[in-house]
Short mmCIF file of N, CA and C in Angstrom, two decimals:
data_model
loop_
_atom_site.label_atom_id
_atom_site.label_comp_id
_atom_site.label_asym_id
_atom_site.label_seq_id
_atom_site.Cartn_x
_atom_site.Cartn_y
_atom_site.Cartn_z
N UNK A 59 118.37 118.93 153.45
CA UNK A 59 118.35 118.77 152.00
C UNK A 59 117.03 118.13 151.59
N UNK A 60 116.46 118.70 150.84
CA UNK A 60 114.99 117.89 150.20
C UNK A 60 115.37 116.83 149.03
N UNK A 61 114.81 116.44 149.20
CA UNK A 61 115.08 115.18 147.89
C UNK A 61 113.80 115.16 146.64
N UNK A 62 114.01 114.95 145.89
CA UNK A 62 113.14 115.44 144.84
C UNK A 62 113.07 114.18 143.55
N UNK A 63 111.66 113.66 143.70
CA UNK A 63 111.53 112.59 142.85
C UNK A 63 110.77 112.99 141.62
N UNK A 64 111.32 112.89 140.50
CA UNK A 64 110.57 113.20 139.23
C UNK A 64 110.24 111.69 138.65
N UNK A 65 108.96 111.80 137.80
CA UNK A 65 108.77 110.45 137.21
C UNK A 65 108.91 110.84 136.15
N UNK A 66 108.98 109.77 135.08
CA UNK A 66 109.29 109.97 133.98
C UNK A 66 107.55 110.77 133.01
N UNK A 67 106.78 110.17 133.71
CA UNK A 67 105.15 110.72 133.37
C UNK A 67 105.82 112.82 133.89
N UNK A 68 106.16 112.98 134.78
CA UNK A 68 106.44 114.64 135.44
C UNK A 68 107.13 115.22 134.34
N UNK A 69 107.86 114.65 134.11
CA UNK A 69 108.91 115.53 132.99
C UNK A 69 108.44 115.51 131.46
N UNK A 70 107.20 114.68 131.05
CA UNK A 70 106.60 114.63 129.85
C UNK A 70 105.06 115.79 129.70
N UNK A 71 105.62 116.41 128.47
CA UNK A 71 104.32 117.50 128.36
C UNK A 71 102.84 117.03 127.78
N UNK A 72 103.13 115.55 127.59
CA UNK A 72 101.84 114.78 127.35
C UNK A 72 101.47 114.21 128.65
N UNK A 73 99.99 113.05 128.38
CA UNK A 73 99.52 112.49 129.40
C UNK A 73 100.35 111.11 129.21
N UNK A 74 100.53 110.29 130.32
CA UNK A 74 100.19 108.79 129.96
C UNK A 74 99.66 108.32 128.88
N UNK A 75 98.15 108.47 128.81
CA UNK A 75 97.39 107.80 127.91
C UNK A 75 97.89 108.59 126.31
N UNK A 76 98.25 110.05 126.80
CA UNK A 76 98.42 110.28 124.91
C UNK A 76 100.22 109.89 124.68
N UNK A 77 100.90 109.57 125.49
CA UNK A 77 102.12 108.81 124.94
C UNK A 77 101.89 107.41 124.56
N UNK A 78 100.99 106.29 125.67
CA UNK A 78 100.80 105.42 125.08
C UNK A 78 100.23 105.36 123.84
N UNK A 79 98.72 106.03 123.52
CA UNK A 79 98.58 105.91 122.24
C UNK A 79 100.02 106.38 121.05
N UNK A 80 100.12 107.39 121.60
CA UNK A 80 101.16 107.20 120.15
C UNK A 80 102.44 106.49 119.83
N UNK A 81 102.65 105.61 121.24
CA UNK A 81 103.63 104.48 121.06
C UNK A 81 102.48 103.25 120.03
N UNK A 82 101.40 103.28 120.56
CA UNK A 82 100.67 102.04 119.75
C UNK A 82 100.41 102.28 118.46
N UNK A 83 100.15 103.54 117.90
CA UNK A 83 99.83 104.01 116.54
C UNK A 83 101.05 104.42 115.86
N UNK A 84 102.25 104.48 116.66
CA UNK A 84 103.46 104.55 115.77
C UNK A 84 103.99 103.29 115.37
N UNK A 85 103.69 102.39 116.55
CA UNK A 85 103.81 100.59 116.31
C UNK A 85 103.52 100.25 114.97
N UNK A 86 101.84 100.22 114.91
CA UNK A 86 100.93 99.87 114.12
C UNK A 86 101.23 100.72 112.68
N UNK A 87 101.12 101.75 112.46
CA UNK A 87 102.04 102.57 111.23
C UNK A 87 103.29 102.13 110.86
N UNK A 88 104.07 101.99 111.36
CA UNK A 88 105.31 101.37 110.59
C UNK A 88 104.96 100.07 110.38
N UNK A 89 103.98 98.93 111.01
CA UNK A 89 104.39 97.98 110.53
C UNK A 89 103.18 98.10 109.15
N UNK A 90 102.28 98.36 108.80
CA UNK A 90 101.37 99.07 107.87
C UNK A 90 102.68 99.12 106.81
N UNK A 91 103.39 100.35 106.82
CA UNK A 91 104.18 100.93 105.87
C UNK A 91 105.08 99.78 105.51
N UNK A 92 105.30 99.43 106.25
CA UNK A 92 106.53 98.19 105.71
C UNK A 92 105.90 96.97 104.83
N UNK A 93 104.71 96.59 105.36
CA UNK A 93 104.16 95.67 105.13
C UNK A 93 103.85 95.71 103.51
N UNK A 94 102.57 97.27 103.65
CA UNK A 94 102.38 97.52 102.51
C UNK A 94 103.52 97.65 100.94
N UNK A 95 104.73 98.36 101.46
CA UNK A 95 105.74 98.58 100.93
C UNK A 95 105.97 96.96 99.89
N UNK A 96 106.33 96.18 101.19
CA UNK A 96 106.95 94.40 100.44
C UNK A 96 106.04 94.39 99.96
N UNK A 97 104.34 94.42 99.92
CA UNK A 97 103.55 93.29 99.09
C UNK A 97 103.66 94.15 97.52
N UNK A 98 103.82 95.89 97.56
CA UNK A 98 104.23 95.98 96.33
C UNK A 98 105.22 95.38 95.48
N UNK A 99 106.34 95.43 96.39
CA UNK A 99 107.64 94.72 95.39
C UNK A 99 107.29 93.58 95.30
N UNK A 100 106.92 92.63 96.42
CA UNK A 100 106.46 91.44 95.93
C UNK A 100 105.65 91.11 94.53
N UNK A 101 104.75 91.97 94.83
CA UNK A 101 103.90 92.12 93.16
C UNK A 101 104.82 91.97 92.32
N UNK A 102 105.44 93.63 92.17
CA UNK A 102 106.07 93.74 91.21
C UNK A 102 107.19 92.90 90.53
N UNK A 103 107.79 92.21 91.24
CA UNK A 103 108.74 91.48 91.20
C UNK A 103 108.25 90.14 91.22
N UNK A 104 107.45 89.65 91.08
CA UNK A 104 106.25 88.09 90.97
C UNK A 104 107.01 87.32 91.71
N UNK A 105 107.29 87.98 93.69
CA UNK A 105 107.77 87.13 94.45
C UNK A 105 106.70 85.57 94.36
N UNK A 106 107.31 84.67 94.72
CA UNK A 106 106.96 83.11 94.76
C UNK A 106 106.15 83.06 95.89
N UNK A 107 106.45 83.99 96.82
CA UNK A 107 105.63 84.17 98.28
C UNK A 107 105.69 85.03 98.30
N UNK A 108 104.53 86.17 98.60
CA UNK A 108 104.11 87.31 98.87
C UNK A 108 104.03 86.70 100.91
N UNK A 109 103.61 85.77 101.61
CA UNK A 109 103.40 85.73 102.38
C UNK A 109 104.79 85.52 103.03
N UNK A 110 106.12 84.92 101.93
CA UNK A 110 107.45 84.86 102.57
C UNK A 110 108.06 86.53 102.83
N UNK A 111 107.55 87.20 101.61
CA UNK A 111 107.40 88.35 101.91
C UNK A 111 106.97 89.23 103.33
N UNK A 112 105.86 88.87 103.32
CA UNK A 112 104.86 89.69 104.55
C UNK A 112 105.90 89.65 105.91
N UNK A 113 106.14 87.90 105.65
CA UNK A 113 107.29 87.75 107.54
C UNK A 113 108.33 88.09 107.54
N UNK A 114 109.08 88.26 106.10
CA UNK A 114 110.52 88.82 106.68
C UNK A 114 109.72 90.33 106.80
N UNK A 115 109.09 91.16 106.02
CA UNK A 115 108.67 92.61 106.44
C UNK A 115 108.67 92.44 107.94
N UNK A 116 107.74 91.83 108.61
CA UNK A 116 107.22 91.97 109.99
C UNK A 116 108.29 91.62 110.76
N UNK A 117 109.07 90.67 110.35
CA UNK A 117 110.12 90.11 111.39
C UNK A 117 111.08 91.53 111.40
N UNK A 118 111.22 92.19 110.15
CA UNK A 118 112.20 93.26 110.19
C UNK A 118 111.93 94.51 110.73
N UNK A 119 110.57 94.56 110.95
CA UNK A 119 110.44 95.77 111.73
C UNK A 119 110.26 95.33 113.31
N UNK A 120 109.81 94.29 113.80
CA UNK A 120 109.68 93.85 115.15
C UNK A 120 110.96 94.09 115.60
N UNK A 121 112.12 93.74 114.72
CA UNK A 121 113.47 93.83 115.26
C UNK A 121 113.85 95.04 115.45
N UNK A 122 113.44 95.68 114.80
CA UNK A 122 114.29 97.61 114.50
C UNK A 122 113.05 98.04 115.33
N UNK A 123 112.15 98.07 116.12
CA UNK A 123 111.22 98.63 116.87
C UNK A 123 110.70 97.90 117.81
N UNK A 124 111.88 96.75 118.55
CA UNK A 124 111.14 95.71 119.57
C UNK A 124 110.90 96.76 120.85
N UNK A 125 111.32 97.30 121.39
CA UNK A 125 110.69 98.07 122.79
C UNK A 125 108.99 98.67 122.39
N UNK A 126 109.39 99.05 120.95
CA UNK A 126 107.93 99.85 120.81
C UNK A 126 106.66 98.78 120.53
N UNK A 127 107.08 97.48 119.82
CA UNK A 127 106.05 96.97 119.83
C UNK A 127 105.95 96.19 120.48
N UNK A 128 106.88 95.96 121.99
CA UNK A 128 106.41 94.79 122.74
C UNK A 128 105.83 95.96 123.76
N UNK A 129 105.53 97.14 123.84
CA UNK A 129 105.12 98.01 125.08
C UNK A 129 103.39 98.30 124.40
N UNK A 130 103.38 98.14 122.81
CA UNK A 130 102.50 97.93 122.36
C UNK A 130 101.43 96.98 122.58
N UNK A 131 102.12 96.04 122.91
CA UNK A 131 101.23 94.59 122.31
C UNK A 131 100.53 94.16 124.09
N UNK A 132 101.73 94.90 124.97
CA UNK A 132 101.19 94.86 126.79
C UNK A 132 100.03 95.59 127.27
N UNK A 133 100.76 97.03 126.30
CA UNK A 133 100.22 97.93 127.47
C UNK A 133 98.77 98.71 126.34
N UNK A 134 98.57 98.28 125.17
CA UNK A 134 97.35 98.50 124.36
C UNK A 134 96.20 98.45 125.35
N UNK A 135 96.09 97.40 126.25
CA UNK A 135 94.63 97.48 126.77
C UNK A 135 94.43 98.56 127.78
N UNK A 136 95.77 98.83 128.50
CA UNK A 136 95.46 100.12 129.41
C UNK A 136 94.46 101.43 128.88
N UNK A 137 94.34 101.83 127.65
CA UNK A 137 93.77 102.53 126.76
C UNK A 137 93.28 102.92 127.79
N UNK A 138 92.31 104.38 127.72
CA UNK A 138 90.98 104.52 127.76
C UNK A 138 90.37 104.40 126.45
N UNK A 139 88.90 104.60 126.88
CA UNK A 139 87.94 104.06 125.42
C UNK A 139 87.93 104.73 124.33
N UNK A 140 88.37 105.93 124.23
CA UNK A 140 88.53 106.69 123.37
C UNK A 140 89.78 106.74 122.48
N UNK A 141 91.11 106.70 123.16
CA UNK A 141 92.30 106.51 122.25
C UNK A 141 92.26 105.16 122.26
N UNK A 142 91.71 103.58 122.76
CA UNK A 142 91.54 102.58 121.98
C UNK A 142 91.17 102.31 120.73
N UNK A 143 89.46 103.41 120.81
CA UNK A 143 89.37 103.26 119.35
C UNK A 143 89.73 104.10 118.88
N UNK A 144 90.66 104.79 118.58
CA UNK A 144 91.58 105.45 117.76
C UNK A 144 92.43 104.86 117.32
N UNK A 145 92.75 103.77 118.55
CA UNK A 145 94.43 102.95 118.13
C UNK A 145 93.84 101.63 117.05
N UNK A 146 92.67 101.59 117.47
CA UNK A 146 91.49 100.23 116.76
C UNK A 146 91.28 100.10 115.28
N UNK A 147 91.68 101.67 114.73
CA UNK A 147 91.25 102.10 113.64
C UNK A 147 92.26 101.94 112.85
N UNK A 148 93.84 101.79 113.71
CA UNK A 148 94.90 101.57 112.86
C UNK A 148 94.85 100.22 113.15
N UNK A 149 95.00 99.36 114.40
CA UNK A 149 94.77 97.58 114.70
C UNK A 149 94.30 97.16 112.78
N UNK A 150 92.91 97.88 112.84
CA UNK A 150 92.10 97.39 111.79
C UNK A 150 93.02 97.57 110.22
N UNK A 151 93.53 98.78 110.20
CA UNK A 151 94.07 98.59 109.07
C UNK A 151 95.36 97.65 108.83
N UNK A 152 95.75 97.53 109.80
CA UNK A 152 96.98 96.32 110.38
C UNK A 152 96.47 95.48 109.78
N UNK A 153 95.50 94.92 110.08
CA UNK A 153 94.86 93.70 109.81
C UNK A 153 94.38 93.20 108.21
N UNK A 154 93.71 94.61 107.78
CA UNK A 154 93.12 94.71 106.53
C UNK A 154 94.29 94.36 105.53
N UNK A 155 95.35 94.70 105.26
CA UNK A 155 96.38 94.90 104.65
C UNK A 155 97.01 93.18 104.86
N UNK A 156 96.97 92.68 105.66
CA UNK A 156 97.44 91.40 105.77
C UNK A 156 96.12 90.75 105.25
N UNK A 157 95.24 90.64 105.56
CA UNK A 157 93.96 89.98 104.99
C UNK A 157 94.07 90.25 103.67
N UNK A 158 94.26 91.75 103.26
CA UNK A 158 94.22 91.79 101.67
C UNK A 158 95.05 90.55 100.99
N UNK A 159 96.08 90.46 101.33
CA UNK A 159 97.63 89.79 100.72
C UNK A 159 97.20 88.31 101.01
N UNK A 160 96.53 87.87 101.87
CA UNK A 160 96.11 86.47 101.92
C UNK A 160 94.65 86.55 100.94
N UNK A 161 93.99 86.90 101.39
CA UNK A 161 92.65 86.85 100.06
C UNK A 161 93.40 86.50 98.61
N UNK A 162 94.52 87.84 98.65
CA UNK A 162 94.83 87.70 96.76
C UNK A 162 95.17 86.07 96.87
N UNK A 163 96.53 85.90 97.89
CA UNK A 163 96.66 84.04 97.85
C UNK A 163 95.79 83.34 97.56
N UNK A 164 94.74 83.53 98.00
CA UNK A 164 93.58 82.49 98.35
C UNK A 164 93.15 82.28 96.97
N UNK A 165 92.67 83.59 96.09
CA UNK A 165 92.17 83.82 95.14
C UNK A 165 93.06 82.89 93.85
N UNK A 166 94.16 83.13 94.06
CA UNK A 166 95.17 82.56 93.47
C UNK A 166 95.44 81.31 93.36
N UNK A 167 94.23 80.16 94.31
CA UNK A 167 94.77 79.05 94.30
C UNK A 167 95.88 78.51 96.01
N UNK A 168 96.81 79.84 95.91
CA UNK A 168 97.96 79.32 96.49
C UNK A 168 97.85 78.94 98.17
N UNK A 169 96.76 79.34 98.82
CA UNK A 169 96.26 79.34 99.86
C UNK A 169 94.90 78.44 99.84
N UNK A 170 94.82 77.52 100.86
CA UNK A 170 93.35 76.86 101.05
C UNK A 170 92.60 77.44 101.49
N UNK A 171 90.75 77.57 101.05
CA UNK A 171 89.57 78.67 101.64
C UNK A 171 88.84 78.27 101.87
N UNK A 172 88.99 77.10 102.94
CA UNK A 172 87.78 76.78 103.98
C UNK A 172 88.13 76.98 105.27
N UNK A 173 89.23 77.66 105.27
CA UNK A 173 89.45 79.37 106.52
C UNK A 173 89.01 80.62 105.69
N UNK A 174 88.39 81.72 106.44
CA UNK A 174 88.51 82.85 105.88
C UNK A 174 90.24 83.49 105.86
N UNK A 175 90.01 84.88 104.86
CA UNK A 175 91.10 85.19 105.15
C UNK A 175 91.84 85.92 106.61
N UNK A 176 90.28 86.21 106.88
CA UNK A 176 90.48 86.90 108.76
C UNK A 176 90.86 86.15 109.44
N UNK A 177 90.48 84.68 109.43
CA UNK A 177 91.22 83.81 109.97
C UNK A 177 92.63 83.56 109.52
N UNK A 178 92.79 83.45 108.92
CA UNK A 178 94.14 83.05 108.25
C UNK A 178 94.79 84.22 108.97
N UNK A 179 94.83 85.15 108.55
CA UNK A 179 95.09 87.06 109.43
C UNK A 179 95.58 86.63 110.84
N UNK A 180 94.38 86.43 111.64
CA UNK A 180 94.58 86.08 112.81
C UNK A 180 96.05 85.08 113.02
N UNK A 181 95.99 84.42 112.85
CA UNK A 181 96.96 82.77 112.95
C UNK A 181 98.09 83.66 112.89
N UNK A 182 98.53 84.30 111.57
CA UNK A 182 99.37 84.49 110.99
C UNK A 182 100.18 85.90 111.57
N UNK A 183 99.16 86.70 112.41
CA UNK A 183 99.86 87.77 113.09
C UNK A 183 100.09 87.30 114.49
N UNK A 184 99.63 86.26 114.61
CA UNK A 184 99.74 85.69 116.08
C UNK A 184 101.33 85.22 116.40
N UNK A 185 101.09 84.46 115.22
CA UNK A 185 102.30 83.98 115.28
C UNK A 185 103.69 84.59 114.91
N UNK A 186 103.39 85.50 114.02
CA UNK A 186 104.76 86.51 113.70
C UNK A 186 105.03 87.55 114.90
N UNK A 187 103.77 88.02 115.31
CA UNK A 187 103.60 88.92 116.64
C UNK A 187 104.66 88.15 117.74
N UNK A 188 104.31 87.58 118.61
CA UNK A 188 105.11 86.47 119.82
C UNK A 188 105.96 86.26 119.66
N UNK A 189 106.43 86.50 118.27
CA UNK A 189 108.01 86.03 118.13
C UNK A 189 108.92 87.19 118.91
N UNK A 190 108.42 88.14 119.26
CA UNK A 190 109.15 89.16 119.74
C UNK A 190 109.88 88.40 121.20
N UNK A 191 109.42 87.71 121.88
CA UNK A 191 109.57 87.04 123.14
C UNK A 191 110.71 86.05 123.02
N UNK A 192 110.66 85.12 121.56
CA UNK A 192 112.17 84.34 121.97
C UNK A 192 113.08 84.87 120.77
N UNK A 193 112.64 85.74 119.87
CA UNK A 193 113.34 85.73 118.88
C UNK A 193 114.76 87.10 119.15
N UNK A 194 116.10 86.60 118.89
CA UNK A 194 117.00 87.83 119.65
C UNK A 194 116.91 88.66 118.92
N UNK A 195 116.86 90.35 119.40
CA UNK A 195 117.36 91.28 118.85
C UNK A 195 118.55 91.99 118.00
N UNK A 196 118.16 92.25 117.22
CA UNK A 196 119.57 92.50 116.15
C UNK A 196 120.34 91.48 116.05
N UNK A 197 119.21 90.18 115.78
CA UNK A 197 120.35 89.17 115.07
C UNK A 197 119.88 88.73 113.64
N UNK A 198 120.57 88.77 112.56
CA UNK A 198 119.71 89.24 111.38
C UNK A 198 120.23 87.45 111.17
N UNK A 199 120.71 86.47 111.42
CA UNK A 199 120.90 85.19 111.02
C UNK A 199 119.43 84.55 111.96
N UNK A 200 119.19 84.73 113.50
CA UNK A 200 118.46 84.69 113.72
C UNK A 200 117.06 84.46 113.37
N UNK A 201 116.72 85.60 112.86
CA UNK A 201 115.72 86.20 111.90
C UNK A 201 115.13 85.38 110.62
N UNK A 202 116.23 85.19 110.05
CA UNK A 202 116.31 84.84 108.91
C UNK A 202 115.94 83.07 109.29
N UNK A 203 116.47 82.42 110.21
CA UNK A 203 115.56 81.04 110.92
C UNK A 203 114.09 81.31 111.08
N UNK A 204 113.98 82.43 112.16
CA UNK A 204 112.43 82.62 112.40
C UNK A 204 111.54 82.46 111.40
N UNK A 205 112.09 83.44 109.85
CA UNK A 205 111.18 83.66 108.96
C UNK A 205 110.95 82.38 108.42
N UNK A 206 111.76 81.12 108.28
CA UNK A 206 111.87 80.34 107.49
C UNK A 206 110.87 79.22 108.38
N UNK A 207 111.27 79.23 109.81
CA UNK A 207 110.04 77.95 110.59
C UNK A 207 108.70 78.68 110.42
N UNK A 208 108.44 80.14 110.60
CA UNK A 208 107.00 80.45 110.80
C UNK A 208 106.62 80.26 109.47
N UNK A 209 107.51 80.56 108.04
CA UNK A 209 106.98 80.18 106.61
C UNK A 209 106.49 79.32 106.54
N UNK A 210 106.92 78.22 107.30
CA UNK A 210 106.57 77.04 106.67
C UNK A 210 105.58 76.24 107.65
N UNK A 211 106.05 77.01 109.00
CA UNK A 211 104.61 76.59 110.28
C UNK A 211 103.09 76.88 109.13
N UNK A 212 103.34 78.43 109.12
CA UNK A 212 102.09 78.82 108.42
C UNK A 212 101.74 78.23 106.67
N UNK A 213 102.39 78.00 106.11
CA UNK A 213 102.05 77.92 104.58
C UNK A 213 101.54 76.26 104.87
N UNK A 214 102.43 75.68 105.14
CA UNK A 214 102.56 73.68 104.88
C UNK A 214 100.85 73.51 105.81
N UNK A 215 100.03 74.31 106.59
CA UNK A 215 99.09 74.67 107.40
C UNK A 215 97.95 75.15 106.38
N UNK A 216 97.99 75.56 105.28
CA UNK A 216 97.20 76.89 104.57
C UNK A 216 97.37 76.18 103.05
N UNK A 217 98.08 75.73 102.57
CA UNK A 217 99.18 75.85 101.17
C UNK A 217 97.41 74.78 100.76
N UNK A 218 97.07 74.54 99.49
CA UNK A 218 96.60 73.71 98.78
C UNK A 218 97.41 72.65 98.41
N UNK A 219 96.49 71.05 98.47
CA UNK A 219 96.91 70.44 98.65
C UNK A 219 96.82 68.86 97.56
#
């Protein structure tokens, strides 16, 4: 009898590298869409925090897409150089879109600006990012803690004073 080992790479009509990229650019797109989505209603609705906003968005999609964005956040550097910067181009708009929403803060008073807002960006995806590691899956009480310590890790940090 022969024995016959298939990998999961054998039975896929893509490469490695073009599944990973589109696990990282499907990552990075939904959280884009979501993101973008709240800071409208936030607008529209003259949330009190657009940035209380931003973390429950992020916390809510980390939860409904944790395999994809913790395989994201590992296995991004495996790239080659070419679908990196492809995946770089969405990273960036990731980024832009959260920078936008802190600038308007900033602009607003409601944020301190002797950080940039890239900085602020940084901190602030760092810290919502990692939460994937202790924060449980599909626990929406959970969640709803997370959003409230990183609110206030990050704002009581940033807030004018």
């Amino acid at each position: 009898t022969e024995i016959y080992t298939l990998s999961l790479h054998d039975a896929l009509p893509i490469s490695k590298q073009e599944l990973l990229e589109k696990v990282c650019v499907a990552g990075l797109e939904r959280l884009v869409a979501t993101i973008q989505a709240t800071s409208v209603q936030a607008g529209a609705t003259g949330a009190d925090s657009p940035v209380r906003a931003l973390v429950a968005a992020h916390l809510e999609v980390l939860s409904q897409t944790r395999e994809l964005q913790l395989t994201r956040l590992f296995e991004q550097d495996a790239l080659e150089p070419d679908a990196d910067a492809r995946v770089r181009v969405h990273l960036d708009t990731y980024a832009g879109v959260v920078s936008s929403l802190l600038r308007a803060e900033q602009e607003s008073g409601r944020l301190r600006t002797d950080l940039t807002a890239d900085q602020l960006t940084q901190a602030l995806v760092s810290l919502v990012s990692w939460s994937l590691f202790w924060l449980p899956p599909d626990d929406a009480e959970a969640r709803s803690e997370a959003e409230q310590v990183l609110v206030t890790v990050f704002l009581e940090g940033t807030m004018q004073h």
